[in-house]
Coordinates of C-alpha atoms in Angstrom, one line a residue:
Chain A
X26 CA 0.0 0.0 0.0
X27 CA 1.1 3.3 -0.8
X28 CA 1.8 5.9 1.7
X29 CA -0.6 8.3 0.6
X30 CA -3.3 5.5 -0.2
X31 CA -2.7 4.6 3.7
X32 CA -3.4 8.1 4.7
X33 CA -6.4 8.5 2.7
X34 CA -7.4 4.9 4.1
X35 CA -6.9 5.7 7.6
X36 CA -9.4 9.6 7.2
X37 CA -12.3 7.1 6.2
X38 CA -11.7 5.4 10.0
X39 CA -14.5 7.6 11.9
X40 CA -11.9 7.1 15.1
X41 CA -9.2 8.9 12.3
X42 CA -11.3 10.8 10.4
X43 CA -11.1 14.0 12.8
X44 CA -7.0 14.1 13.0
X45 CA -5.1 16.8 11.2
X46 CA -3.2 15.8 8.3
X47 CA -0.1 16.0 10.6
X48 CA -1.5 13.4 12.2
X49 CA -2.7 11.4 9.9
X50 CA 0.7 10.9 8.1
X51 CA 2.5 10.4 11.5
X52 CA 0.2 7.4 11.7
X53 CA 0.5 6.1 8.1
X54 CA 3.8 6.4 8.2
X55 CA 4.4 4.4 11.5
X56 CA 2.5 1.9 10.6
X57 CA 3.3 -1.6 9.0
X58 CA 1.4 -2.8 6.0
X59 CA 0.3 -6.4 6.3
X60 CA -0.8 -9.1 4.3
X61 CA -2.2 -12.5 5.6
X62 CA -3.4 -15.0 4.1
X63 CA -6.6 -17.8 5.2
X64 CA -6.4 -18.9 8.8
X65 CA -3.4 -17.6 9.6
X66 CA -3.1 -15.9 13.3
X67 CA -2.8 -12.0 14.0
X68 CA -2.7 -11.8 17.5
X69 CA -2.7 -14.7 20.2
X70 CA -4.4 -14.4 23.7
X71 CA -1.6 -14.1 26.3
X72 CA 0.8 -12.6 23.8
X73 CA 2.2 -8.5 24.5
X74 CA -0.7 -6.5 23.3
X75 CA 1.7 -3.3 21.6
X76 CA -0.2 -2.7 18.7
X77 CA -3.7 -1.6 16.9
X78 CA -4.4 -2.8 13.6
X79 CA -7.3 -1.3 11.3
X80 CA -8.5 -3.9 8.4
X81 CA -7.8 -2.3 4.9
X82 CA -9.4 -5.5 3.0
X83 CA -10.6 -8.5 3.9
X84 CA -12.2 -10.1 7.6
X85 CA -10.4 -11.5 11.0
X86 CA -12.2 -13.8 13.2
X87 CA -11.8 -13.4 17.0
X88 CA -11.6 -16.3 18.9
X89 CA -10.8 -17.8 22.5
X90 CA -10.0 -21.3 23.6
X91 CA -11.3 -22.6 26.7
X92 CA -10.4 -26.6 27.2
X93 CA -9.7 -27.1 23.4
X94 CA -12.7 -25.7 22.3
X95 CA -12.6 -22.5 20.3
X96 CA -15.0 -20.2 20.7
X97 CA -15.8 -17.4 17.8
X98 CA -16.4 -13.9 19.7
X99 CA -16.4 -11.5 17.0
X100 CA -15.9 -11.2 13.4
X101 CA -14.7 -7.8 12.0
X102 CA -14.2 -6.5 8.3
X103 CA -13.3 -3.3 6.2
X104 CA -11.9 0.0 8.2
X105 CA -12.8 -2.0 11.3
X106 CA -10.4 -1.4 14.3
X107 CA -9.2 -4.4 16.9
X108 CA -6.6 -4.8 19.4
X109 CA -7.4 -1.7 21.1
X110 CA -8.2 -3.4 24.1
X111 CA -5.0 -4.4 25.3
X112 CA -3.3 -1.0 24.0
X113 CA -5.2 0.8 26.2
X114 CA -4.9 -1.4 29.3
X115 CA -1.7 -2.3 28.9
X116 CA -2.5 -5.7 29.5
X117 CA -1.8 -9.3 27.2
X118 CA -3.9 -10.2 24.1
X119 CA -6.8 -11.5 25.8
X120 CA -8.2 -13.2 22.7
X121 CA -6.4 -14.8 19.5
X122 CA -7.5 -13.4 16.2
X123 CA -7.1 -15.1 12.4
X124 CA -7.3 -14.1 9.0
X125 CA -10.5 -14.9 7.2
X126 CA -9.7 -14.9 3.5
X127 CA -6.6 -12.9 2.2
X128 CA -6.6 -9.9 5.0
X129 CA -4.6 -7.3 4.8
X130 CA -4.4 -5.0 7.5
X131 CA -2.4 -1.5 9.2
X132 CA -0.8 -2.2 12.3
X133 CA -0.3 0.7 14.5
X134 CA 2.2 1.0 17.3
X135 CA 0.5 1.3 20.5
X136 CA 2.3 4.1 21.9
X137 CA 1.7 5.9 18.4
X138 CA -1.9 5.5 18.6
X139 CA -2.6 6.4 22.0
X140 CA -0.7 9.6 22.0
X141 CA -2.5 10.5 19.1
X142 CA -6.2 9.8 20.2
X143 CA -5.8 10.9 23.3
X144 CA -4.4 14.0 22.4
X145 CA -7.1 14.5 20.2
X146 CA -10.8 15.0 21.6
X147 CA -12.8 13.9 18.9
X148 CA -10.4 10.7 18.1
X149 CA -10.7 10.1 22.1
X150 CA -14.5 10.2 22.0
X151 CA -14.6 7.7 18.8
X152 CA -12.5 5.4 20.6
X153 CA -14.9 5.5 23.6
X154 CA -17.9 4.9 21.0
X155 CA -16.2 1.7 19.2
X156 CA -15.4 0.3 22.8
X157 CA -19.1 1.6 24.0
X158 CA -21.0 0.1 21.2
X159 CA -19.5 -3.1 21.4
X160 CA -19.8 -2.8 25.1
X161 CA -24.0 -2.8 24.7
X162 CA -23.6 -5.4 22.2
X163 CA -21.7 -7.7 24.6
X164 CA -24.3 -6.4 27.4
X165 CA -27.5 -7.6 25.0
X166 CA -25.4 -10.7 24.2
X167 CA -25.5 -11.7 28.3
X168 CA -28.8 -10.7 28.6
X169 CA -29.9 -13.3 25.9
X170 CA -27.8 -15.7 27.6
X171 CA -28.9 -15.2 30.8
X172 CA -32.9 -15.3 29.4
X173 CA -32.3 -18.5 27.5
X174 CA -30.5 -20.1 30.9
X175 CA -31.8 -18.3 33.9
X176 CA -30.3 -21.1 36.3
X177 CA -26.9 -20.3 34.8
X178 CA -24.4 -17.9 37.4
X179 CA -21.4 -15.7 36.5
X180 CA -19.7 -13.5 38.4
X181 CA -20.2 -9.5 38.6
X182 CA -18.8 -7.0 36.7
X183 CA -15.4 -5.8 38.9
X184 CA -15.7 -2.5 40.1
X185 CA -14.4 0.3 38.2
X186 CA -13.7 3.1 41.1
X187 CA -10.2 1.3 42.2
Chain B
X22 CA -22.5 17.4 50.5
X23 CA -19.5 20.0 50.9
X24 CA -18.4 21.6 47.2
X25 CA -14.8 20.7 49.2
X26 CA -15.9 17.2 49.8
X27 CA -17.3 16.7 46.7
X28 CA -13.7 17.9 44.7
X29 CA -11.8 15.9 46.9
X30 CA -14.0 12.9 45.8
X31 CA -13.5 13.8 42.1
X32 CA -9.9 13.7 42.9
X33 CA -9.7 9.9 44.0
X34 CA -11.8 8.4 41.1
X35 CA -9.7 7.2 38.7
X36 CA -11.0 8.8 35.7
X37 CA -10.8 12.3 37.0
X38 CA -7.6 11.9 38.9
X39 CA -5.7 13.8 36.5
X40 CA -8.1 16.9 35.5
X41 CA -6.8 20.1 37.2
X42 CA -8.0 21.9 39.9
X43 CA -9.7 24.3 37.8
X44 CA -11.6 21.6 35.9
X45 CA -12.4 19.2 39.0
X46 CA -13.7 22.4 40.5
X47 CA -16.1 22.6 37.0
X48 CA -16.9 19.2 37.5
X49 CA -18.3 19.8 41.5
X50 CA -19.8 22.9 40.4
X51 CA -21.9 21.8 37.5
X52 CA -22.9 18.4 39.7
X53 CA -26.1 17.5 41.6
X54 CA -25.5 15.9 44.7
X55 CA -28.1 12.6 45.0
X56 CA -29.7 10.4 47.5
X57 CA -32.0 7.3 46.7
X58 CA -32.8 5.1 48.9
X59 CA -33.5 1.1 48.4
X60 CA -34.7 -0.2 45.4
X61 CA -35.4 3.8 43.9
X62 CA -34.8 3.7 40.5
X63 CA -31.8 6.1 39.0
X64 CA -32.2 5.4 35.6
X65 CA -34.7 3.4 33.0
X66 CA -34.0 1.6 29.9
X67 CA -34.8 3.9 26.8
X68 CA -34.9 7.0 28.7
X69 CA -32.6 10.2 27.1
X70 CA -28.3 9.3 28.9
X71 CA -27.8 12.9 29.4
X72 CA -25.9 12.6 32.4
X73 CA -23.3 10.3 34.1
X74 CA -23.1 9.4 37.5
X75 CA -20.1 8.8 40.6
X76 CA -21.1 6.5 43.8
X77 CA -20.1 8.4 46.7
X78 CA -21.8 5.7 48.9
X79 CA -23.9 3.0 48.7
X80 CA -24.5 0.3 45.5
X81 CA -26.5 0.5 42.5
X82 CA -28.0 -2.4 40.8
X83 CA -27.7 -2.4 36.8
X84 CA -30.0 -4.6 35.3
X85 CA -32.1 -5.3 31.9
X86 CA -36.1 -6.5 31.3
X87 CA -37.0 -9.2 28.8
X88 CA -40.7 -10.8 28.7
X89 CA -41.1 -9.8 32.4
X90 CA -38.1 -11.3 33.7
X91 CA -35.1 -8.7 35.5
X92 CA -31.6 -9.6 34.2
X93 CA -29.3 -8.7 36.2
X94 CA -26.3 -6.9 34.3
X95 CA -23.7 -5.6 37.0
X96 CA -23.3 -4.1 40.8
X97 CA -21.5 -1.4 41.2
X98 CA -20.3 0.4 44.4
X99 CA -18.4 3.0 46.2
X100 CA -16.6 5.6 43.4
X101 CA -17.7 3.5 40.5
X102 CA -19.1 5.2 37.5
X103 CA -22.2 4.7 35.5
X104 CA -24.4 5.9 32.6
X105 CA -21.2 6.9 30.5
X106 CA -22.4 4.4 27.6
X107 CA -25.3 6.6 26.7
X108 CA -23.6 10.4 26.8
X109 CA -20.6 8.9 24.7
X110 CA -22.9 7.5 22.0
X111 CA -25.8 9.9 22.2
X112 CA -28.1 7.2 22.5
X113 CA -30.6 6.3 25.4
X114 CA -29.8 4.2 28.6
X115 CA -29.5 0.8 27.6
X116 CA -30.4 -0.6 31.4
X117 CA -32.5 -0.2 34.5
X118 CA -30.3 1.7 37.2
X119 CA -31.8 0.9 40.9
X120 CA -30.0 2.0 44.4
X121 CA -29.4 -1.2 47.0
X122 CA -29.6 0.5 50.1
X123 CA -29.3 4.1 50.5
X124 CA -27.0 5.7 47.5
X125 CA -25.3 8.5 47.4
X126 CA -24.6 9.8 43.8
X127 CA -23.0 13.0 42.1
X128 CA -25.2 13.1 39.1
X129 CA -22.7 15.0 36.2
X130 CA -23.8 16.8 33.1
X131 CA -23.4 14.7 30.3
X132 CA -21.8 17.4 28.0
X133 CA -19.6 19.2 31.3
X134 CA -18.4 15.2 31.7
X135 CA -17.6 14.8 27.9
X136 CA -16.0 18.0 27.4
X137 CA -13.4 17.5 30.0
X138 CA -12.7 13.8 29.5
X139 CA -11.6 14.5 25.7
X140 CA -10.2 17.7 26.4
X141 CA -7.3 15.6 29.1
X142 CA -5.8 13.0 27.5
X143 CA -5.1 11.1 31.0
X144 CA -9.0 11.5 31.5
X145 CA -9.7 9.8 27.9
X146 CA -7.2 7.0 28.6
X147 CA -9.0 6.7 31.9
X148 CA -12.4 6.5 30.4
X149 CA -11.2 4.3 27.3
X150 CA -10.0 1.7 30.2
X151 CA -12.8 1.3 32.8
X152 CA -14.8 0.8 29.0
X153 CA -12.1 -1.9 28.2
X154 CA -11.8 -3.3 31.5
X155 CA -15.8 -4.0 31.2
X156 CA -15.7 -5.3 27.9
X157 CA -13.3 -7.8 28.5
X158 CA -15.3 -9.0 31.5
X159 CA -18.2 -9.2 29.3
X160 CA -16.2 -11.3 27.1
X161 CA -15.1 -13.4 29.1
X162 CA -19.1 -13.7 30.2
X163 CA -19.7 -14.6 26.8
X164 CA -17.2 -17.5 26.3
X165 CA -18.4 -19.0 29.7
X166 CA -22.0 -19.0 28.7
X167 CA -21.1 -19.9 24.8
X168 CA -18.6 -23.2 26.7
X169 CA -21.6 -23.8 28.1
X170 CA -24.2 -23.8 26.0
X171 CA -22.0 -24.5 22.5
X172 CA -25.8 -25.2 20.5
X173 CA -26.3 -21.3 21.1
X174 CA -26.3 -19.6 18.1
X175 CA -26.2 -15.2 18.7
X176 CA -25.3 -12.6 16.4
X177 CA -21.8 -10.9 15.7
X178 CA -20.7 -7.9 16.9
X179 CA -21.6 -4.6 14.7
X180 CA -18.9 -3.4 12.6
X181 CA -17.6 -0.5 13.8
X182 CA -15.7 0.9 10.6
X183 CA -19.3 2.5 9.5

């Protein structure tokens, strides 16, 4: 991918899109461009989480593995953004995620990315509406569950304050 | 509760630990200063989020309605905060909010909360983690319930490039 095709990429991300130019091309031009192919694996839970990655073409599949079994927990595709998670809380992969079809993605360096949306109110409040809207989809998600098996009983949410 | 008091709270949530004096001072001004007692309801599912809240004291119960049946979602206690989900996205509250015992709450405008949380980049980091922190636990939810009950088919997660 061109540079300036990776900067005009990366304005069409509605977390991006409100950077200066500045900005933009610090991003695109700390970023790696990244082509995998079929099943093969991004990220794996437990692994250094140091970097964001934003889909130029193509899907990923997030998955975790509990006793063997694999369990699908998302599926992203075009401009979508994953890997945030661990970024921001400085804390491991906590899922492992796989190329669906030929995928080629931006990978962003942590630090790069969270200097820049922070510093950046409108990139700081579309990071917080990604992470918020999959928050009530996860929410909805557990209320299902917890409808279809009302016997069924998970621990609560840890507090936030401390 | 004391406008003194009621910085000095500010000051050890997490979140607003790193606003300055002058905008924790904005933040106490512009708040309301809350009690409920038992079971009072703070909050109902698909009413306007215009505001966010901060437990001074006490617990609040977050839960969800389907066919009848109250899902519980999360408890939340002492300096926790609430009702972000909504002002971020602009969309209304996606849960029930009820006190457990007597609760104290600083009830914050929703625009005086966004405004300083994006304008501080250690605020939006702070922000962008208790939303990560959540999600992962909601996550992790998931893949217990989906170990569980593998037969369970529910829908993927929104893209969040649109």
């Amino acid at each position: 991918m061109r540079y300036a095709d990776a900067v005009a990429l990366l304005r069409t991300i509605p977390v991006f899109a409100s950077l200066d130019a500045a900005s933009l091309k610090l991003l695109a031009f700390s970023s790696s461009y990244l082509t995998f192919h079929d099943g093969e694996m991004l990220c794996r839970e437990g692994e250094a989480g140091d970097s964001v990655f934003v889909i130029e073409a193509g899907e990923v599949v997030i998955s975790k593995s509990q006793d063997g079994q694999c369990i699908k927990v998302a599926q992203l595709g075009c401009r979508d953004l994953f890997g945030e998670m661990a970024v921001i809380c400085n804390l491991p992969r906590t899922a492992d995620v796989h190329a669906r079809g030929t995928l080629k993605v931006l990978k962003i360096e942590g630090d790069v990315f969270l200097q820049l949306v922070t510093a950046n109110p409108d990139a700081a409040l579309g990071v917080m509406r990604v992470l918020s809207k999959r928050l009530m989809h996860f929410t909805r998600l557990y209320q299902s569950m917890q409808y279809a098996h009302p016997e069924d009983s998970y621990p609560q949410l840890p507090s936030a304050g401390g």
